[in-house]
mmCIF file of the C-alpha atoms, coordinates in Angstrom:
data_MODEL
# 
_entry.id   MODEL 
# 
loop_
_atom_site.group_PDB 
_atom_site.id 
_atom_site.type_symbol 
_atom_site.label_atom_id 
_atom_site.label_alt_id 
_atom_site.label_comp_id 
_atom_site.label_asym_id 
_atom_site.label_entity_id 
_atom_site.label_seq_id 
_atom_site.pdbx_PDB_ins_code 
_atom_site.Cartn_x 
_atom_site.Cartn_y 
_atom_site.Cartn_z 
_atom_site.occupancy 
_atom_site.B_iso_or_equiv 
_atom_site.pdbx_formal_charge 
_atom_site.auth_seq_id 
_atom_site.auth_comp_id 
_atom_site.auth_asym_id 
_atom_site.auth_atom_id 
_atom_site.pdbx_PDB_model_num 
ATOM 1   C CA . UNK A 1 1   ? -5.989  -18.372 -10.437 1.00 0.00 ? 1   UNK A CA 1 
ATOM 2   C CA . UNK A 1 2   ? -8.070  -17.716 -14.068 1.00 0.00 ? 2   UNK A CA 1 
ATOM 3   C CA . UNK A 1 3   ? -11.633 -18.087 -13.507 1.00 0.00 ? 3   UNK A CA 1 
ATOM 4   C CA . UNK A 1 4   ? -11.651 -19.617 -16.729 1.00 0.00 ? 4   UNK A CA 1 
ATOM 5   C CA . UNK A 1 5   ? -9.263  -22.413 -15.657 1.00 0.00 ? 5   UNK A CA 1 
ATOM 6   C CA . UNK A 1 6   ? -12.045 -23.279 -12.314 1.00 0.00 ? 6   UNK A CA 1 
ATOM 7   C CA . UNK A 1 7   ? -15.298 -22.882 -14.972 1.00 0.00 ? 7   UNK A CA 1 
ATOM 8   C CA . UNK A 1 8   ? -13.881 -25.074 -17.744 1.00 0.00 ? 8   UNK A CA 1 
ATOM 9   C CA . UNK A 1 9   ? -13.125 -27.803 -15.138 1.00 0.00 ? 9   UNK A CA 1 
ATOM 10  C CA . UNK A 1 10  ? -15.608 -27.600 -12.693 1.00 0.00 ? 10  UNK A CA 1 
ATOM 11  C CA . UNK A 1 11  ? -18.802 -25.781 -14.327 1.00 0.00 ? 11  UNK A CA 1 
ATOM 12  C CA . UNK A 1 12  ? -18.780 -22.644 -11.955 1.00 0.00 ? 12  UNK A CA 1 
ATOM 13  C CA . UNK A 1 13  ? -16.722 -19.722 -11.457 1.00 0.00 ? 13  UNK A CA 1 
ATOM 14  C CA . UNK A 1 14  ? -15.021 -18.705 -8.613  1.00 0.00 ? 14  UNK A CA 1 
ATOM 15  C CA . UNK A 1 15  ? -17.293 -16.021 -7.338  1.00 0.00 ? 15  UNK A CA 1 
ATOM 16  C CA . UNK A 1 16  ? -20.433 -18.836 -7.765  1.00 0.00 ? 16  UNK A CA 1 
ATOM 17  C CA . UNK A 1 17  ? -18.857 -21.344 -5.720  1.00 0.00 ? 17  UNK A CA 1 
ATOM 18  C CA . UNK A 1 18  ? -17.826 -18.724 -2.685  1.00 0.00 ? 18  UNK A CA 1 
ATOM 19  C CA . UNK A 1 19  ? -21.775 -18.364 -2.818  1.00 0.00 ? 19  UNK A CA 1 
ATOM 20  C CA . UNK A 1 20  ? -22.155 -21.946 -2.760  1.00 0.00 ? 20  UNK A CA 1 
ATOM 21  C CA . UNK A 1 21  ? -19.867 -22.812 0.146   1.00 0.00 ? 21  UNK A CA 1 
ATOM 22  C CA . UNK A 1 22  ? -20.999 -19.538 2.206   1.00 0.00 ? 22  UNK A CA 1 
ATOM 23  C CA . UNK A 1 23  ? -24.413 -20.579 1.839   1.00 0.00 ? 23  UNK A CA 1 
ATOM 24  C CA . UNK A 1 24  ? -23.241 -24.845 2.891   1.00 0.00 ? 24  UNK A CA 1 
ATOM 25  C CA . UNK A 1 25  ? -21.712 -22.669 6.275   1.00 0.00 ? 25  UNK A CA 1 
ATOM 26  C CA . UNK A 1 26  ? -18.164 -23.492 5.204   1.00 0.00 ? 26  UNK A CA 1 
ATOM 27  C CA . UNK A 1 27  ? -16.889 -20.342 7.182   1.00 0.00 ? 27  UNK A CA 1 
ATOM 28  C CA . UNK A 1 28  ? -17.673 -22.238 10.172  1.00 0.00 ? 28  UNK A CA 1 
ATOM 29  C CA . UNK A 1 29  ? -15.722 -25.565 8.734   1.00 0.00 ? 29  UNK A CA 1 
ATOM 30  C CA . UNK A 1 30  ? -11.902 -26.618 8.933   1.00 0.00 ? 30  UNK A CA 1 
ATOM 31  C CA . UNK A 1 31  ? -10.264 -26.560 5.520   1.00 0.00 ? 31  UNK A CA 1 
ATOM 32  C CA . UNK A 1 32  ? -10.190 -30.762 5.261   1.00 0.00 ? 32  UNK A CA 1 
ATOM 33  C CA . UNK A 1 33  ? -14.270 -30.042 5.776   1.00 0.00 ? 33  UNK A CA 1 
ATOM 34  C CA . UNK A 1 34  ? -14.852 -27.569 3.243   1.00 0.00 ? 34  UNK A CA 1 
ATOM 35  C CA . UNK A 1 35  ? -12.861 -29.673 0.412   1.00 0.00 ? 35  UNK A CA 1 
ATOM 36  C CA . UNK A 1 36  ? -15.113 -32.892 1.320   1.00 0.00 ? 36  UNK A CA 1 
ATOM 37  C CA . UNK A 1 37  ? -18.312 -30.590 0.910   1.00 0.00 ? 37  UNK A CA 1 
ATOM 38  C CA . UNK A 1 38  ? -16.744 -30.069 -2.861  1.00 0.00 ? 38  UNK A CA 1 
ATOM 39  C CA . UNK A 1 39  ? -16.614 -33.698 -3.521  1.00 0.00 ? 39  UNK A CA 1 
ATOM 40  C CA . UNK A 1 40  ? -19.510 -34.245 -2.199  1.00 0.00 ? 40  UNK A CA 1 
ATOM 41  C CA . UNK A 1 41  ? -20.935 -31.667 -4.751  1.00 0.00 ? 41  UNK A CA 1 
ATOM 42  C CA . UNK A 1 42  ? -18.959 -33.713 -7.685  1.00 0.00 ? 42  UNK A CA 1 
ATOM 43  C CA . UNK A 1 43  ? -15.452 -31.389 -7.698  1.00 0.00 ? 43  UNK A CA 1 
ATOM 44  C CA . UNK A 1 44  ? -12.465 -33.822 -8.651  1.00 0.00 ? 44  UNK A CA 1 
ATOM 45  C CA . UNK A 1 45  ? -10.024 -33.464 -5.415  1.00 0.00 ? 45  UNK A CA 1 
ATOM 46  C CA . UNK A 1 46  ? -7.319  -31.289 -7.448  1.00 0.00 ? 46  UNK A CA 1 
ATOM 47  C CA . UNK A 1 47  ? -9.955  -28.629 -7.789  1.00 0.00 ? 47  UNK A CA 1 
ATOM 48  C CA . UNK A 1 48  ? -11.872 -29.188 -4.481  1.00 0.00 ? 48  UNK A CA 1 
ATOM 49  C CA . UNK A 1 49  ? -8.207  -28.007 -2.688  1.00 0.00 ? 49  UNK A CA 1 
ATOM 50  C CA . UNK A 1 50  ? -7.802  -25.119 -4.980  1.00 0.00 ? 50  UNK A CA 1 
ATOM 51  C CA . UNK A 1 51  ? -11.045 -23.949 -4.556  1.00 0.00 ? 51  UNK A CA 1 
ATOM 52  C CA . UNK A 1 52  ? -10.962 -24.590 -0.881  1.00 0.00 ? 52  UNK A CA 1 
ATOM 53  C CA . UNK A 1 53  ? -7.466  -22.561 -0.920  1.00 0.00 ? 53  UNK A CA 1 
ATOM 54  C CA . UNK A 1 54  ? -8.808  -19.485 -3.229  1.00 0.00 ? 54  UNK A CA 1 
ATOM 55  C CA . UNK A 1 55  ? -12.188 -19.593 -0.556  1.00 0.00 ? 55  UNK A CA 1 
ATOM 56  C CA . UNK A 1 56  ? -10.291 -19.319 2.532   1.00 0.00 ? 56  UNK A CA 1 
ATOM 57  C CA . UNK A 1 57  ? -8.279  -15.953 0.616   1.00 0.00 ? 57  UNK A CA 1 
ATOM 58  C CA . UNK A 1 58  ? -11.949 -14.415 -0.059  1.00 0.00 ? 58  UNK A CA 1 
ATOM 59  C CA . UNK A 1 59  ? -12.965 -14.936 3.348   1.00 0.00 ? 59  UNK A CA 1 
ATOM 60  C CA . UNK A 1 60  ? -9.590  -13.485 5.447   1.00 0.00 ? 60  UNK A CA 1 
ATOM 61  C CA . UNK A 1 61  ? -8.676  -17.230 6.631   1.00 0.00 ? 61  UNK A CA 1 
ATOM 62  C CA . UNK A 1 62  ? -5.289  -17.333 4.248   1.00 0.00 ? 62  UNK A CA 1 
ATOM 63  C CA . UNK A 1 63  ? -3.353  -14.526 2.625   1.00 0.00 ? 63  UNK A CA 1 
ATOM 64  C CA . UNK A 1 64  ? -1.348  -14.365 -0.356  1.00 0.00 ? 64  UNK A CA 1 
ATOM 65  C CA . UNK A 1 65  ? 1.237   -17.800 -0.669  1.00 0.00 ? 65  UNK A CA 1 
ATOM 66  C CA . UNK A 1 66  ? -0.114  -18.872 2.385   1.00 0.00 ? 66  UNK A CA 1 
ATOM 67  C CA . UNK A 1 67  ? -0.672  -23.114 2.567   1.00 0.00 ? 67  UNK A CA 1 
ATOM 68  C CA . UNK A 1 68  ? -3.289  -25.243 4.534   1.00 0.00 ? 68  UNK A CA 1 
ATOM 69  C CA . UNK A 1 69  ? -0.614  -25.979 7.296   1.00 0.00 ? 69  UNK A CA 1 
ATOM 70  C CA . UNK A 1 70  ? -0.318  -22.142 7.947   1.00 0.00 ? 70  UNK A CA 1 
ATOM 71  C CA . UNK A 1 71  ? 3.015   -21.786 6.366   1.00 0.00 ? 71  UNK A CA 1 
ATOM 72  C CA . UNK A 1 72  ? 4.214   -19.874 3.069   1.00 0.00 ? 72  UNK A CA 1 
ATOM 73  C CA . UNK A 1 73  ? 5.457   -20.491 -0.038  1.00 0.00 ? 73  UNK A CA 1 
ATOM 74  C CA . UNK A 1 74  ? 6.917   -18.782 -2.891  1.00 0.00 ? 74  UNK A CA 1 
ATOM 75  C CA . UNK A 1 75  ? 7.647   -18.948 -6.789  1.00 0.00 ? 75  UNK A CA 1 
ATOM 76  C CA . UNK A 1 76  ? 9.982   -16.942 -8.267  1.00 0.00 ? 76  UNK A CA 1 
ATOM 77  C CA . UNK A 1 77  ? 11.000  -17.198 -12.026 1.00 0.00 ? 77  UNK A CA 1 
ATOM 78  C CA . UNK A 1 78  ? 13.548  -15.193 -14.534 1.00 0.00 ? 78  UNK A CA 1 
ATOM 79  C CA . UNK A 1 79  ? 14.743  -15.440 -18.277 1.00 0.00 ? 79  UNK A CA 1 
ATOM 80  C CA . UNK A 1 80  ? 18.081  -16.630 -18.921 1.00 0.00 ? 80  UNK A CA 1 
ATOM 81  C CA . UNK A 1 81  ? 20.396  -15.767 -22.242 1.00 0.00 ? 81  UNK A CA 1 
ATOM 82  C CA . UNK A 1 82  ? 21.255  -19.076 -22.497 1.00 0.00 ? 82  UNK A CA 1 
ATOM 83  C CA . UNK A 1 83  ? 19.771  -22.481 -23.373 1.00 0.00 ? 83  UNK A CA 1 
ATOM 84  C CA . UNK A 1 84  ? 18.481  -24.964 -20.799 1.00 0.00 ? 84  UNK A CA 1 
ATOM 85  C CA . UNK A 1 85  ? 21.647  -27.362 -21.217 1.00 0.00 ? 85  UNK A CA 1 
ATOM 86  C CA . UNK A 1 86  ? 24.238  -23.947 -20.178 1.00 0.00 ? 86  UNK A CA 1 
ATOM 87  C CA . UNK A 1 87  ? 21.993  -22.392 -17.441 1.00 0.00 ? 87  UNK A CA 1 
ATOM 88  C CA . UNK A 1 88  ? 21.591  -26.204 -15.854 1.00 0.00 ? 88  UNK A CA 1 
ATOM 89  C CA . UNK A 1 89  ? 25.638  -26.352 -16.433 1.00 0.00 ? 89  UNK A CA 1 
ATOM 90  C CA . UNK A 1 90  ? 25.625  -23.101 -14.859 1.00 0.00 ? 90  UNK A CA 1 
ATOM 91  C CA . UNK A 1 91  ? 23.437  -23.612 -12.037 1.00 0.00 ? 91  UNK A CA 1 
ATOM 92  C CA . UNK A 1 92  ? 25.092  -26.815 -10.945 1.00 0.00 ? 92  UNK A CA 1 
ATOM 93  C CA . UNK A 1 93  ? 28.511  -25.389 -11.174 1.00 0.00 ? 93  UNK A CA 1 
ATOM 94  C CA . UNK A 1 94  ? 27.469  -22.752 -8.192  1.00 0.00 ? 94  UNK A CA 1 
ATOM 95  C CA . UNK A 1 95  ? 25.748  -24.279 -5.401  1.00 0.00 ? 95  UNK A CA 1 
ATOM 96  C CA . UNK A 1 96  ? 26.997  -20.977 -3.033  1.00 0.00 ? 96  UNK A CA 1 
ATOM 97  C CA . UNK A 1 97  ? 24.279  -19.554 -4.890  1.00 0.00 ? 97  UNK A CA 1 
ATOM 98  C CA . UNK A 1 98  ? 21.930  -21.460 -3.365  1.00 0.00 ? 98  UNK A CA 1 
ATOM 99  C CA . UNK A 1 99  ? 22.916  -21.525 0.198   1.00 0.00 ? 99  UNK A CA 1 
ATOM 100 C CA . UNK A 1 100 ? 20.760  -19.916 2.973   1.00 0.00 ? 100 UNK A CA 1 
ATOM 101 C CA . UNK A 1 101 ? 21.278  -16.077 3.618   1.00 0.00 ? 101 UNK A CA 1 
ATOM 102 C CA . UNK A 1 102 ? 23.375  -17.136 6.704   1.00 0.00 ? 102 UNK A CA 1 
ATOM 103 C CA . UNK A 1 103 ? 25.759  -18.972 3.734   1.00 0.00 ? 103 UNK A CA 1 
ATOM 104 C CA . UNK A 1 104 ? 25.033  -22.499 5.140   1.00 0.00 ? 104 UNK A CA 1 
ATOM 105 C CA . UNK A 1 105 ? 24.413  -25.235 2.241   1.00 0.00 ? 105 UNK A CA 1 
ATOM 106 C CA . UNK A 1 106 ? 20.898  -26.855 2.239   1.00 0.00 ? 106 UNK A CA 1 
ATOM 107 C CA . UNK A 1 107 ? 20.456  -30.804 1.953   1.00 0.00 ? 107 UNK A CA 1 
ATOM 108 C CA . UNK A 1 108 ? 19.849  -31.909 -1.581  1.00 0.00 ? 108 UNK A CA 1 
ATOM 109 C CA . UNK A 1 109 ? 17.107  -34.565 -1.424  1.00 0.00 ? 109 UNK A CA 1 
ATOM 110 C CA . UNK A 1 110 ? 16.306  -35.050 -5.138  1.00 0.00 ? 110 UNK A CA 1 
ATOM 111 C CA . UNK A 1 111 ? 17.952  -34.621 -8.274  1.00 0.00 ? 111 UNK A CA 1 
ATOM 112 C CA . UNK A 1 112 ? 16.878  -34.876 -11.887 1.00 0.00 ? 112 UNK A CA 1 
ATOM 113 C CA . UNK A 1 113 ? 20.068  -34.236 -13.939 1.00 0.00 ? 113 UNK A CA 1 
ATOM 114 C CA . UNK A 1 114 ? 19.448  -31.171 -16.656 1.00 0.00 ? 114 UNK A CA 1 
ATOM 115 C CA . UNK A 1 115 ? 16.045  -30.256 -15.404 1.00 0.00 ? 115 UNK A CA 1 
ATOM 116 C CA . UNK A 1 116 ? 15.302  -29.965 -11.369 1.00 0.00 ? 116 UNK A CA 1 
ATOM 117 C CA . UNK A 1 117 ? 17.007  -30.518 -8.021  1.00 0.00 ? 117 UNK A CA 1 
ATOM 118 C CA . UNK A 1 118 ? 15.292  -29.832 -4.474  1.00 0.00 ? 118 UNK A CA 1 
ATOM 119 C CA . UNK A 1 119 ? 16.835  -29.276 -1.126  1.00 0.00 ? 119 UNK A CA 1 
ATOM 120 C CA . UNK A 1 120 ? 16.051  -28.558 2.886   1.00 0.00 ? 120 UNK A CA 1 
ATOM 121 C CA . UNK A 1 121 ? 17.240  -25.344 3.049   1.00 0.00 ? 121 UNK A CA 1 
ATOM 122 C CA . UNK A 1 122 ? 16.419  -23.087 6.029   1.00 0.00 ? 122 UNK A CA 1 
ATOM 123 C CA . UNK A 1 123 ? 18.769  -20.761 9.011   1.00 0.00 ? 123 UNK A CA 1 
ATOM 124 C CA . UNK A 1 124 ? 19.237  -21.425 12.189  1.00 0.00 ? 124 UNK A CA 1 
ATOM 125 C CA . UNK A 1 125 ? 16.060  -19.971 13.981  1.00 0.00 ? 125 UNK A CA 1 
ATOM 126 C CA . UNK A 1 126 ? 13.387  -22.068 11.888  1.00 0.00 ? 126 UNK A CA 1 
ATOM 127 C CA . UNK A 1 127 ? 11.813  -24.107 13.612  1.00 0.00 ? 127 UNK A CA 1 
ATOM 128 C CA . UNK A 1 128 ? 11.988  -26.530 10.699  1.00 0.00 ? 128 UNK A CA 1 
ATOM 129 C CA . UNK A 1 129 ? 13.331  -26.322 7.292   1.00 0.00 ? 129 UNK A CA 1 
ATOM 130 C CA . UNK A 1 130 ? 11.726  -25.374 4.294   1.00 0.00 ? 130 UNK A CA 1 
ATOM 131 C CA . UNK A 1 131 ? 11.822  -26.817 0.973   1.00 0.00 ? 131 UNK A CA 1 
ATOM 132 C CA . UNK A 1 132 ? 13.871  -25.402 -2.052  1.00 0.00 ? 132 UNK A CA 1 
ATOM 133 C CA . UNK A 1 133 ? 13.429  -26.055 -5.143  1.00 0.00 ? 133 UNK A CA 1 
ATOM 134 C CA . UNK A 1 134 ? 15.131  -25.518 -8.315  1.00 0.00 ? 134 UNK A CA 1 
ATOM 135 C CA . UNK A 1 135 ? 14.125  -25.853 -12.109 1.00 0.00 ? 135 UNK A CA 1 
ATOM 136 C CA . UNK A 1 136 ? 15.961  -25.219 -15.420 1.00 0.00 ? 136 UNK A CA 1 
ATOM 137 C CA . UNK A 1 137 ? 13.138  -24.719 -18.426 1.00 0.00 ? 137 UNK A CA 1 
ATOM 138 C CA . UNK A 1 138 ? 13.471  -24.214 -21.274 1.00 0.00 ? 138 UNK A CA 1 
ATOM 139 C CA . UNK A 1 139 ? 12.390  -21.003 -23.431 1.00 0.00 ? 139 UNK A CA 1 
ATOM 140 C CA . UNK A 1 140 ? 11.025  -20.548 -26.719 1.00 0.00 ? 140 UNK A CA 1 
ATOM 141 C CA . UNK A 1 141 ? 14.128  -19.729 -28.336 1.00 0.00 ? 141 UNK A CA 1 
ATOM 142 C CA . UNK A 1 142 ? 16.707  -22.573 -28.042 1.00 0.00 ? 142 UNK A CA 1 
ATOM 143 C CA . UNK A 1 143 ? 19.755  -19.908 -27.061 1.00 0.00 ? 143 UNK A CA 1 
ATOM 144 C CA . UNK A 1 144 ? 17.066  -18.684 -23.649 1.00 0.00 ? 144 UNK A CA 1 
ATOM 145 C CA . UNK A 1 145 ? 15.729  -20.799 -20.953 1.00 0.00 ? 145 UNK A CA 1 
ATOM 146 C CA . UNK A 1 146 ? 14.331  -19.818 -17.642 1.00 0.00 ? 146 UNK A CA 1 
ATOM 147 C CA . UNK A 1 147 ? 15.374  -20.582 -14.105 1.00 0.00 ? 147 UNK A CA 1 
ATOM 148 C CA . UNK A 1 148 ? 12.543  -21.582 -11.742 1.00 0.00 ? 148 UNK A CA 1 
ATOM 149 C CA . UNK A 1 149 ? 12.814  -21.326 -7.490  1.00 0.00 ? 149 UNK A CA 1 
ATOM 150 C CA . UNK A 1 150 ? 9.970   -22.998 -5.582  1.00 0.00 ? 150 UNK A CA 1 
ATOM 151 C CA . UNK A 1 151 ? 9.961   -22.624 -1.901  1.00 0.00 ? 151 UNK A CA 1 
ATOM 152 C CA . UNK A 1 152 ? 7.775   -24.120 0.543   1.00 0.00 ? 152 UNK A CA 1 
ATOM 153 C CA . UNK A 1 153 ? 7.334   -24.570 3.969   1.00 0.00 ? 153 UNK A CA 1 
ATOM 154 C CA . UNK A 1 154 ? 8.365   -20.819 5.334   1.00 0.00 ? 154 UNK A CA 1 
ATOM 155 C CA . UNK A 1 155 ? 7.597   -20.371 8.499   1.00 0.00 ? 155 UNK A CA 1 
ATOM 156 C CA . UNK A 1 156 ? 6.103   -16.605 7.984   1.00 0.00 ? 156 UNK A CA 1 
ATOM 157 C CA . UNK A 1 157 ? 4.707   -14.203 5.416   1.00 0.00 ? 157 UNK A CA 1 
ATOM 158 C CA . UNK A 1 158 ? 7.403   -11.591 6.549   1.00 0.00 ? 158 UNK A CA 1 
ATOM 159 C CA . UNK A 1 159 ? 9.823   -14.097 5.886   1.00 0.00 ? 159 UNK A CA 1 
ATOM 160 C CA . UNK A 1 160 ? 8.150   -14.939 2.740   1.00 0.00 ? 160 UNK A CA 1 
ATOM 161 C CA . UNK A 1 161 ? 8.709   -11.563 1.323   1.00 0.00 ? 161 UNK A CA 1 
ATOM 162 C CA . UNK A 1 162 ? 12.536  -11.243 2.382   1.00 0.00 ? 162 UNK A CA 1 
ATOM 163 C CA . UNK A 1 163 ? 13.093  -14.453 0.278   1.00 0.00 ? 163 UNK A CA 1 
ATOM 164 C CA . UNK A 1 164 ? 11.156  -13.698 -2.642  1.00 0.00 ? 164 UNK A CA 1 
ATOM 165 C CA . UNK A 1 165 ? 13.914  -10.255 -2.335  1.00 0.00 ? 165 UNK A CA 1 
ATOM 166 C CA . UNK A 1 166 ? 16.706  -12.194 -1.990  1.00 0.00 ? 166 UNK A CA 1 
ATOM 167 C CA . UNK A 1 167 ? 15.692  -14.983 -4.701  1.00 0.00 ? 167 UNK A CA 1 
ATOM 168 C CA . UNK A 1 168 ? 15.001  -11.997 -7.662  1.00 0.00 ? 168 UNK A CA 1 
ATOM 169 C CA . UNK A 1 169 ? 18.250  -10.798 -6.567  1.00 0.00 ? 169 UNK A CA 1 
ATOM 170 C CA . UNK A 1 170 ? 20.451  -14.087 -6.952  1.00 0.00 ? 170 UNK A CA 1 
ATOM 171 C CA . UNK A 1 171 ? 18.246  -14.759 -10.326 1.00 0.00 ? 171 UNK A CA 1 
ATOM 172 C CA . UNK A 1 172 ? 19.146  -10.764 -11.166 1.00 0.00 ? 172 UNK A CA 1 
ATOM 173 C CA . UNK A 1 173 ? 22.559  -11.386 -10.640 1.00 0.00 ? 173 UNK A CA 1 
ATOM 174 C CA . UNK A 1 174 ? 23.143  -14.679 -12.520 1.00 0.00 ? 174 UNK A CA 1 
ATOM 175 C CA . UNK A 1 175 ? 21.455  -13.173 -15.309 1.00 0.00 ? 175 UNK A CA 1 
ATOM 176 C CA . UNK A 1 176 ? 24.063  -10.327 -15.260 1.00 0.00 ? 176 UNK A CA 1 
ATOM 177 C CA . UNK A 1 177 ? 27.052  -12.685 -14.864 1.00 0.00 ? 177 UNK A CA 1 
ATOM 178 C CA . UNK A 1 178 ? 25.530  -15.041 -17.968 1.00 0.00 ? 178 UNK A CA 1 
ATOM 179 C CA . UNK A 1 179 ? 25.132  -11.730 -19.752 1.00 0.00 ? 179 UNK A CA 1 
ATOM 180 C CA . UNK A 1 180 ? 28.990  -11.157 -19.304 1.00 0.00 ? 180 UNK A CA 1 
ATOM 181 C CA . UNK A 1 181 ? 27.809  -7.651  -17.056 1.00 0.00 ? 181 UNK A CA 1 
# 
């Protein structure tokens, strides 16, 4: 997160409020406690949970893609040579791609035709699935877009980084196809 982003909305920077909510004892509080002490000091709720996330990080509590519920997410993103409306085609047109590693098809849930579709997607030995999600946007040159995967819900951080793997290498690979490599 850009300190600049926290000071222009809330007045402080990162490292002041760390200072503020060591000081208030907010090692000692649950997560839900720490981001009602940042209300309580005026911090719209938006900001109160990012703060509160970025905190427990400083402090050991969370690590890297690590969520409030104690499981992971993850954001991958790659440029496409083609526009928005051909990757989407594209996209749409291979769902194998988006299968779990174990090649079984997730359960689409939402779908927002030429921009975004979201799925439970997880194998056989999680104890629940995760969420996938998928987004087509476009790039600043109308023959380039870029192709968006959102994960959440992962039951690990090991995990975490196999999928993050495996996700840059289906994007590396559609990129080489759409290429014509």
């Amino acid at each position: 997160m850009r300190d600049k982003n926290v000071i222009d909305a809330t007045g402080k920077a990162m490292d002041q409020w760390c200072v503020l909510l060591d000081e208030s004892g907010a090692r000692e509080m649950p997560h839900k406690e720490i981001a009602e002490a940042l209300c309580g000091m005026g911090v719209e709720f938006w900001w109160a949970q990012t703060i509160t996330g970025e905190y427990e990080k400083h402090i050991g509590r969370r690590v890297l893609g690590q969520m409030s519920d104690g499981s992971f997410q993850l954001g991958v993103r790659r440029s496409m040579p083609v526009g928005s409306e051909d990757l989407w085609r594209e996209v749409r047109a291979q769902p194998e791609l988006w299968h779990t590693r174990e090649g079984r098809a997730g359960e689409e849930t939402t779908l927002v035709e030429g921009s975004h579709f979201r799925m439970r997607w997880g194998e056989a030995d999680w104890p629940r699935p995760s969420i996938l999600q998928l987004r087509v946007l476009p790039a600043s040159r109308a023959d380039e877009s870029v192709l968006s995967v959102h994960q959440e819900k992962i039951p690990s951080a090991e995990l975490r980084e196999e999928l993050i793997t495996h996700w840059k290498s289906v994007l590396a690979a559609l990129h080489s196809r759409l290429q014509g490599e």
